[in-house]
Coordinates of C-alpha atoms in Angstrom, one line a residue:
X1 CA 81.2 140.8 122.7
X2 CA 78.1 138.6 121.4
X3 CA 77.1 138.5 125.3
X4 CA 78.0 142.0 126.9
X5 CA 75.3 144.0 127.7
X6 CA 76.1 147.2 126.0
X7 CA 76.4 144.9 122.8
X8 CA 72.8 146.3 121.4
X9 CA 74.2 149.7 122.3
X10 CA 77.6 149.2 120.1
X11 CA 75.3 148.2 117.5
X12 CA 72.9 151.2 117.2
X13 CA 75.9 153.5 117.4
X14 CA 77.5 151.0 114.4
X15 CA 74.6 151.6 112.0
X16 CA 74.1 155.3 112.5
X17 CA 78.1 155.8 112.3
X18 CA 77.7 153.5 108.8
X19 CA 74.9 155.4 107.3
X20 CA 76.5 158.6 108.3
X21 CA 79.5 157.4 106.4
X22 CA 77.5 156.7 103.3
X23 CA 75.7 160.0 103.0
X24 CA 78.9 161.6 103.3
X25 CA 80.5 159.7 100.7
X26 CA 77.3 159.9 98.9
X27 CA 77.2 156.1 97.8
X28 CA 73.8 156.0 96.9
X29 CA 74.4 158.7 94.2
X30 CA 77.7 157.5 93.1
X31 CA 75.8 153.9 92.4
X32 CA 72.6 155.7 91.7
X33 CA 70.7 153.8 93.8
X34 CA 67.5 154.8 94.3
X35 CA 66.5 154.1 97.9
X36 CA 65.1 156.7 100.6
X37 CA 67.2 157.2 103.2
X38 CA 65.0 155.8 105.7
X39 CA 64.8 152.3 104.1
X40 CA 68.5 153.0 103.5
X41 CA 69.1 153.5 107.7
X42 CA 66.7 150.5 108.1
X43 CA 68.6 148.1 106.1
X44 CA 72.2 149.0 107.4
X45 CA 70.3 148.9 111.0
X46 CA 68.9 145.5 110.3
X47 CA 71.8 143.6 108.8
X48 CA 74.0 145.0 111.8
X49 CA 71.6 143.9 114.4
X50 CA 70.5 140.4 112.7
X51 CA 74.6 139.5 112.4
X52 CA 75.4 140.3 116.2
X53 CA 72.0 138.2 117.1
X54 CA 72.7 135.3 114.5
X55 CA 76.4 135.2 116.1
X56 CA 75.2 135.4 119.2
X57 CA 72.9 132.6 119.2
X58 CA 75.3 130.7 117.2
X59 CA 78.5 131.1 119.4
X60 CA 76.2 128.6 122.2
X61 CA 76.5 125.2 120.2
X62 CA 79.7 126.1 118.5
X63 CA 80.7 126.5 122.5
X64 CA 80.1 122.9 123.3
X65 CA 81.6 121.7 119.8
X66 CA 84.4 123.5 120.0
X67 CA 85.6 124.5 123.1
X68 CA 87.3 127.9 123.2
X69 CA 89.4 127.0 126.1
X70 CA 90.8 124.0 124.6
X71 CA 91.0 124.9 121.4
X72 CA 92.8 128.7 121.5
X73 CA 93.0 129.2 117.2
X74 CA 90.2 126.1 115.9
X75 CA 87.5 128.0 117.7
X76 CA 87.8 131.7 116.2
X77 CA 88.2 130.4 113.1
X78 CA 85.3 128.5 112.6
X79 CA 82.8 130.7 114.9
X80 CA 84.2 133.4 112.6
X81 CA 83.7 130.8 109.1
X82 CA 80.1 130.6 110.3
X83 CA 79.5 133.9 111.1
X84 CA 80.3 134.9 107.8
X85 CA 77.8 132.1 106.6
X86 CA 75.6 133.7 108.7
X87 CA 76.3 137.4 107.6
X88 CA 76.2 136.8 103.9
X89 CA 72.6 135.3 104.3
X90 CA 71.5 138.0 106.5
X91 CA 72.5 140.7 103.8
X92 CA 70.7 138.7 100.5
X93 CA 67.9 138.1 102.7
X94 CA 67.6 142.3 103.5
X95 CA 68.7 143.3 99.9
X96 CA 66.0 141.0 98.3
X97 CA 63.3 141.8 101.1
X98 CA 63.6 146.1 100.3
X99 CA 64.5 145.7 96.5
X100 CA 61.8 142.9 95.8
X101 CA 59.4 143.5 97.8
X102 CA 59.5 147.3 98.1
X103 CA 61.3 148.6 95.3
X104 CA 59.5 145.9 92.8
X105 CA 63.3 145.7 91.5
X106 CA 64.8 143.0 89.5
X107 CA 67.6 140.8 90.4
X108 CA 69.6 142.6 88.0
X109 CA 68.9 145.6 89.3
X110 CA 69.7 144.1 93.0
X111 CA 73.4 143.1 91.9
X112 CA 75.5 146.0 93.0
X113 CA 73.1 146.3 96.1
X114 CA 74.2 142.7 97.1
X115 CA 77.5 143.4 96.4
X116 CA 77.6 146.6 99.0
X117 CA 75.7 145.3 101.7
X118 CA 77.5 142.0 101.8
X119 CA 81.0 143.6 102.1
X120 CA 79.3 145.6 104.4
X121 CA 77.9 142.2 106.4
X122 CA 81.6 140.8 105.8
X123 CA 83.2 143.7 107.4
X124 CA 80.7 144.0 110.2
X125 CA 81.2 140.1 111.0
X126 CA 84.5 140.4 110.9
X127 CA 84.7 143.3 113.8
X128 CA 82.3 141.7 115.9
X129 CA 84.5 138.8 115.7
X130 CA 88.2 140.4 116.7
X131 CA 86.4 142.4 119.3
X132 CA 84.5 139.2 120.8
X133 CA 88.1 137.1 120.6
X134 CA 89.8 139.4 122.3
X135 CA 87.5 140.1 125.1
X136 CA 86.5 135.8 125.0
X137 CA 91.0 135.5 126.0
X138 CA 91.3 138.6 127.9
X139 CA 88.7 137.6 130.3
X140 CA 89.9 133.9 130.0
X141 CA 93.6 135.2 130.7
X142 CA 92.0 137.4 133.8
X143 CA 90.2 134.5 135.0
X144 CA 93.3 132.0 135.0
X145 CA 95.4 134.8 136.4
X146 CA 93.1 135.0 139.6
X147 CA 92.5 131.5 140.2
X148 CA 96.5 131.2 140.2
X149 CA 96.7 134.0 142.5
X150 CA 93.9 132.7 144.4
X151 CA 95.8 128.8 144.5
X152 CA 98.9 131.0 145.8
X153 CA 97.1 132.6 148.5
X154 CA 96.0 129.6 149.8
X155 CA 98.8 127.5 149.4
X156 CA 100.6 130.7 151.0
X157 CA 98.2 130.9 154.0
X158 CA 98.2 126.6 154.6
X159 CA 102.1 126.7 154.6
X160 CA 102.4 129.5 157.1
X161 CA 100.0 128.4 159.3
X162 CA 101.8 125.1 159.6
X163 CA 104.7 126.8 159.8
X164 CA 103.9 128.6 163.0
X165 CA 102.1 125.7 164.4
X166 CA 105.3 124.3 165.0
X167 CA 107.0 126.9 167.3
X168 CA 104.4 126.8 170.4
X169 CA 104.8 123.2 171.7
X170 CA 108.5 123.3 171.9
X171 CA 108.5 126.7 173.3
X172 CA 105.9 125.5 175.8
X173 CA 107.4 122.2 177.2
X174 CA 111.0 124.0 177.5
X175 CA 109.8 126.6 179.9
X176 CA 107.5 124.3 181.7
X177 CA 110.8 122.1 182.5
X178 CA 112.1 125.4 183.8
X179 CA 109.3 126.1 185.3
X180 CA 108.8 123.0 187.0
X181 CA 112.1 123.2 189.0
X182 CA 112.0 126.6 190.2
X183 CA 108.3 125.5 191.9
X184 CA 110.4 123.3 193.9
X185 CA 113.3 125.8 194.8
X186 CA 111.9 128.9 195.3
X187 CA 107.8 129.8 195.0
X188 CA 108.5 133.5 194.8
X189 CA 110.7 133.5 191.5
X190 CA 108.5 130.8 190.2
X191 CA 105.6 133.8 190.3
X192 CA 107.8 136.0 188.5
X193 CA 108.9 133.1 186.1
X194 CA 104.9 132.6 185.8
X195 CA 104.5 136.6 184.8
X196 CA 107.1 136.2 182.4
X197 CA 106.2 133.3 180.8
X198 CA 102.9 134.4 180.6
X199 CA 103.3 138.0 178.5
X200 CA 105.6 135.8 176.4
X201 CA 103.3 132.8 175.6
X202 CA 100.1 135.6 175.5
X203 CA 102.5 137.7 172.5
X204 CA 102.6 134.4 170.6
X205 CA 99.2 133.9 171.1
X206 CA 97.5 136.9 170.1
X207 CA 100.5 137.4 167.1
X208 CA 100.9 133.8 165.7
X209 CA 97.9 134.2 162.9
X210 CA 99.9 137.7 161.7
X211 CA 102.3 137.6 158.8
X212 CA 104.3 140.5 160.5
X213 CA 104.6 142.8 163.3
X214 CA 106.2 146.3 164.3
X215 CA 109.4 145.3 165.6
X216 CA 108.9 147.8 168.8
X217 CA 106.0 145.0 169.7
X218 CA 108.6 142.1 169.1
X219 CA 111.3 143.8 170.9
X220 CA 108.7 144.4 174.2
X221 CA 108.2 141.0 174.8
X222 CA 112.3 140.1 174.5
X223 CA 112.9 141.4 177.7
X224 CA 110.5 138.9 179.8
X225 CA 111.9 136.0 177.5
X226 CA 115.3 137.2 178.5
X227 CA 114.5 136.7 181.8
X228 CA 113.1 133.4 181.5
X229 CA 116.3 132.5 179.8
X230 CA 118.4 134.2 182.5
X231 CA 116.6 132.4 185.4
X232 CA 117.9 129.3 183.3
X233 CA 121.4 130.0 182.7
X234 CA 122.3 132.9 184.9
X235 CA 125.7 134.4 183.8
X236 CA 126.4 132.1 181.2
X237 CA 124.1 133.7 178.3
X238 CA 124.7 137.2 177.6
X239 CA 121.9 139.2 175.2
X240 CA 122.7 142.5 174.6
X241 CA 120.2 144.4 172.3
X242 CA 121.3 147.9 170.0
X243 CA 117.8 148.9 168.1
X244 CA 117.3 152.7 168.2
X245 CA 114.0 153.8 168.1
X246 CA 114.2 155.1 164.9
X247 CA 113.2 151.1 163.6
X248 CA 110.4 150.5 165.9
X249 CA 107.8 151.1 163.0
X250 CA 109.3 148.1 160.4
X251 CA 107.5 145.2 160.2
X252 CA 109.3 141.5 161.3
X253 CA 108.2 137.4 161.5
X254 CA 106.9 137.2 164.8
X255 CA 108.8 136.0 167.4
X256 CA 111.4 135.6 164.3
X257 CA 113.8 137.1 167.6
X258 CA 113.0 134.3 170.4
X259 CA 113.3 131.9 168.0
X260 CA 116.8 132.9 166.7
X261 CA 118.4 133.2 170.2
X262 CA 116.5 129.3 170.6
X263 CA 118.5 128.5 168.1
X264 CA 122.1 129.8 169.5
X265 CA 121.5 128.5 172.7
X266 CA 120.5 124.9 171.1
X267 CA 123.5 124.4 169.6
X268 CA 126.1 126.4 171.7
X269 CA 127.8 125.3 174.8
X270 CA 126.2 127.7 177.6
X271 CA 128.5 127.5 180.6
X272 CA 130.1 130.3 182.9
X273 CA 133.6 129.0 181.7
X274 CA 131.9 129.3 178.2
X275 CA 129.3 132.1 178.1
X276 CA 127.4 132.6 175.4
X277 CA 127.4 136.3 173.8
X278 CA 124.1 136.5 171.8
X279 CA 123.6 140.4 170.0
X280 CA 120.4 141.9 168.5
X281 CA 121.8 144.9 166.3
X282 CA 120.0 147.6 164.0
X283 CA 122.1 148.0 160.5
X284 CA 121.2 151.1 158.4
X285 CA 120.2 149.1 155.7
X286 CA 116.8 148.6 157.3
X287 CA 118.1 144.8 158.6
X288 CA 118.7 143.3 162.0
X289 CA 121.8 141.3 162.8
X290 CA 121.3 138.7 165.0
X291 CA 125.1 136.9 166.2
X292 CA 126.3 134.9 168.6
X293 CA 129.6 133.3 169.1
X294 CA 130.5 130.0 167.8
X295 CA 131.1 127.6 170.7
X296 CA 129.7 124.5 168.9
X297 CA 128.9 121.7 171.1
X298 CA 131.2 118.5 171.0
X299 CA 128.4 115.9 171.1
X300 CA 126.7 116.1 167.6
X301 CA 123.3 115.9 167.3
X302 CA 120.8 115.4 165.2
X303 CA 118.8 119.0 164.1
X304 CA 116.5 119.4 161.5
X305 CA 117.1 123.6 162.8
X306 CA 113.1 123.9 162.2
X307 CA 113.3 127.0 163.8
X308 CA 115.6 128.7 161.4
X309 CA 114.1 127.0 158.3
X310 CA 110.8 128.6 159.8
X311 CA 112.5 131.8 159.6
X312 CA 113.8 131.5 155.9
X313 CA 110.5 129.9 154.6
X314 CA 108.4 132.8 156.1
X315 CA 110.2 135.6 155.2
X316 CA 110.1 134.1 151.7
X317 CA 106.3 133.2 151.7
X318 CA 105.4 136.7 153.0
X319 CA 107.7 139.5 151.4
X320 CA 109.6 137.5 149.2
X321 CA 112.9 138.6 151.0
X322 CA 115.5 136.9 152.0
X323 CA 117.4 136.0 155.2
X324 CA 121.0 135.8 155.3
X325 CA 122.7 133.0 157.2
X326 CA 126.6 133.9 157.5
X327 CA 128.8 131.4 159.5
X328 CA 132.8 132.3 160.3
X329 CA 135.3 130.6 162.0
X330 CA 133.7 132.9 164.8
X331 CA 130.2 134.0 164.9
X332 CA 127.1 132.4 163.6
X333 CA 124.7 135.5 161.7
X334 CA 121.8 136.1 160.9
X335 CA 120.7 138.7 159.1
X336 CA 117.0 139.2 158.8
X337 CA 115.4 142.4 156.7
X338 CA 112.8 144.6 157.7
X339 CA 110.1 144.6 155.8
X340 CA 109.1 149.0 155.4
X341 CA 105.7 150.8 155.1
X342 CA 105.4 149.5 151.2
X343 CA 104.4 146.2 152.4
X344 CA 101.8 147.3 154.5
X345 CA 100.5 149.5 151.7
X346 CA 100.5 146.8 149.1
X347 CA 98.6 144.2 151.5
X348 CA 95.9 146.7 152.7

């Protein structure tokens, strides 16, 4: 209050509405105080002025004595203890300056003008006060609210981009290794491996620093990864994909699909006596089912199932949704939501 710069404002408009309210209620007749009403105006504009500078000036060393921010109730209390101080000698020092001085009044006579202009001081103290505590917290409170958003965002944007840091090196060193032996079997399929690998690795590039991405551009670059993987395992990995059009405009993870049908293959047997039935599958509750069946390798490894995690902890950093992991006797799933228009609107 004491520092906004319509304060000077609030206080013109607090002395004319105060005077107003006087001649209406005729309080200089009902006391019989004889004053004209311009020294009358002068002395309600005067007191109401001097109290929001003396306050003013006063707030700065009660500031570094007290500080508000560390002490919520001890600060108020006093600033408003001294304001009153500061009030009360504000309104003897007008009184006595227009009664004395001007009027050639006694102090007798001055008694019932103290009396009205010091409520008056009191009561102007005390609104200047309320409204300057509640603006001091609610700008305090704003303050603390956007740093804590602002902490979040950060923290948000650090974890994420860690988070996607680690999907390209293993995603690159696995298809080199496949790469690398189909140089030395056949150089045409290693140029279409090379295409392939190429609009896969360039959708990861150009996507990895986006929270989210239409699913019609995450299901484009499936089929080229699909062919990478077929090129690996022929016959024994089977991807079938069910996504109508209808869902191409929802938002997913990137690559949140590659890296799911990583993880099936990682930790299923893969074999042509074994093959591997991996499904992507639109639900009508906005959601994509990713499931593959369970054909669990006998050797156990260790597998800290990064990818996965990745998954979980992005969905959760980014939309606050969750991903459902289901696993029966049968099928692994994977249930990951699609995150609607809202979320664009909300983030633009």
């Amino acid at each position: 209050m004491f520092a906004n710069r319509y304060r000077y404002l609030f206080a013109a408009i607090l002395s004319v509405y105060t005077y107003l309210n006087t001649e209406f209620c005729n309080l200089y007749d009902y006391f019989d105080l004889k004053i004209h009403w311009t020294l009358a105006f002068a002395t309600t504009t005067i007191i109401t002025f001097a109290i929001l500078e003396g306050c003013r000036w006063l707030e700065i060393p009660i500031k570094k004595w007290i500080p508000p921010g560390e002490n919520r109730i001890k600060f108020p209390i006093i600033f408003f203890i001294a304001g009153s101080i500061i009030s009360s000698l504000i309104a003897i020092a007008a009184v006595y300056a227009v009664g004395y001085f001007v009027h050639q009044q006694s102090l007798n006579q001055l008694i019932i003008p103290f009396k009205l202009n010091l409520i008056y001081a009191w009561l102007v103290n005390l609104l200047f006060h309320l409204l300057n505590t509640i603006i001091l917290y609610f700008e305090e409170t704003k303050s603390s609210n956007l740093k804590a958003e602002e902490l979040k965002r950060l923290n948000t944007q650090a974890e994420l981009q860690l988070i996607k840091t680690q999907l390209n090196p293993h995603f690159l060193f696995n298809n080199l290794n496949v790469l690398s032996s189909l140089v030395m079997q056949n150089s045409s399929e290693s140029n279409h491996f090379i295409d392939a690998f190429s609009k896969v690795y360039r959708y990861i590039l150009n996507n990895h620093e986006k929270e989210m991405v239409p699913l019609s551009q995450e299901i484009s670059h499936i089929d080229p990864y699909i062919f990478l993987l077929k090129k690996r395992f022929g016959e024994a990995l089977i991807i079938t994909i069910d996504i109508p059009p209808a869902y191409n405009h929802a938002l997913i993870i990137p690559a949140a699909l590659q890296m799911l049908i990583e993880n099936a293959i990682k930790h299923n047997i893969v074999s042509r006596n074994k093959p591997l039935h991996i499904q992507l599958k639109a639900n009508g509750n906005n959601t994509i089912v990713v499931s593959n069946n369970l054909q669990v390798k006998n050797e156990i490894h260790y597998s800290s199932e990064i990818g996965l995690q990745n998954i979980v902890k992005r969905y959760k950093l980014v939309s606050g949704k969750d991903v459902q992991i289901e696993n029966t006797e049968n099928e692994f799933i994977v249930t990951l939501p699609l995150i609607t228009q809202q979320y664009e609107d909300r983030n633009n």
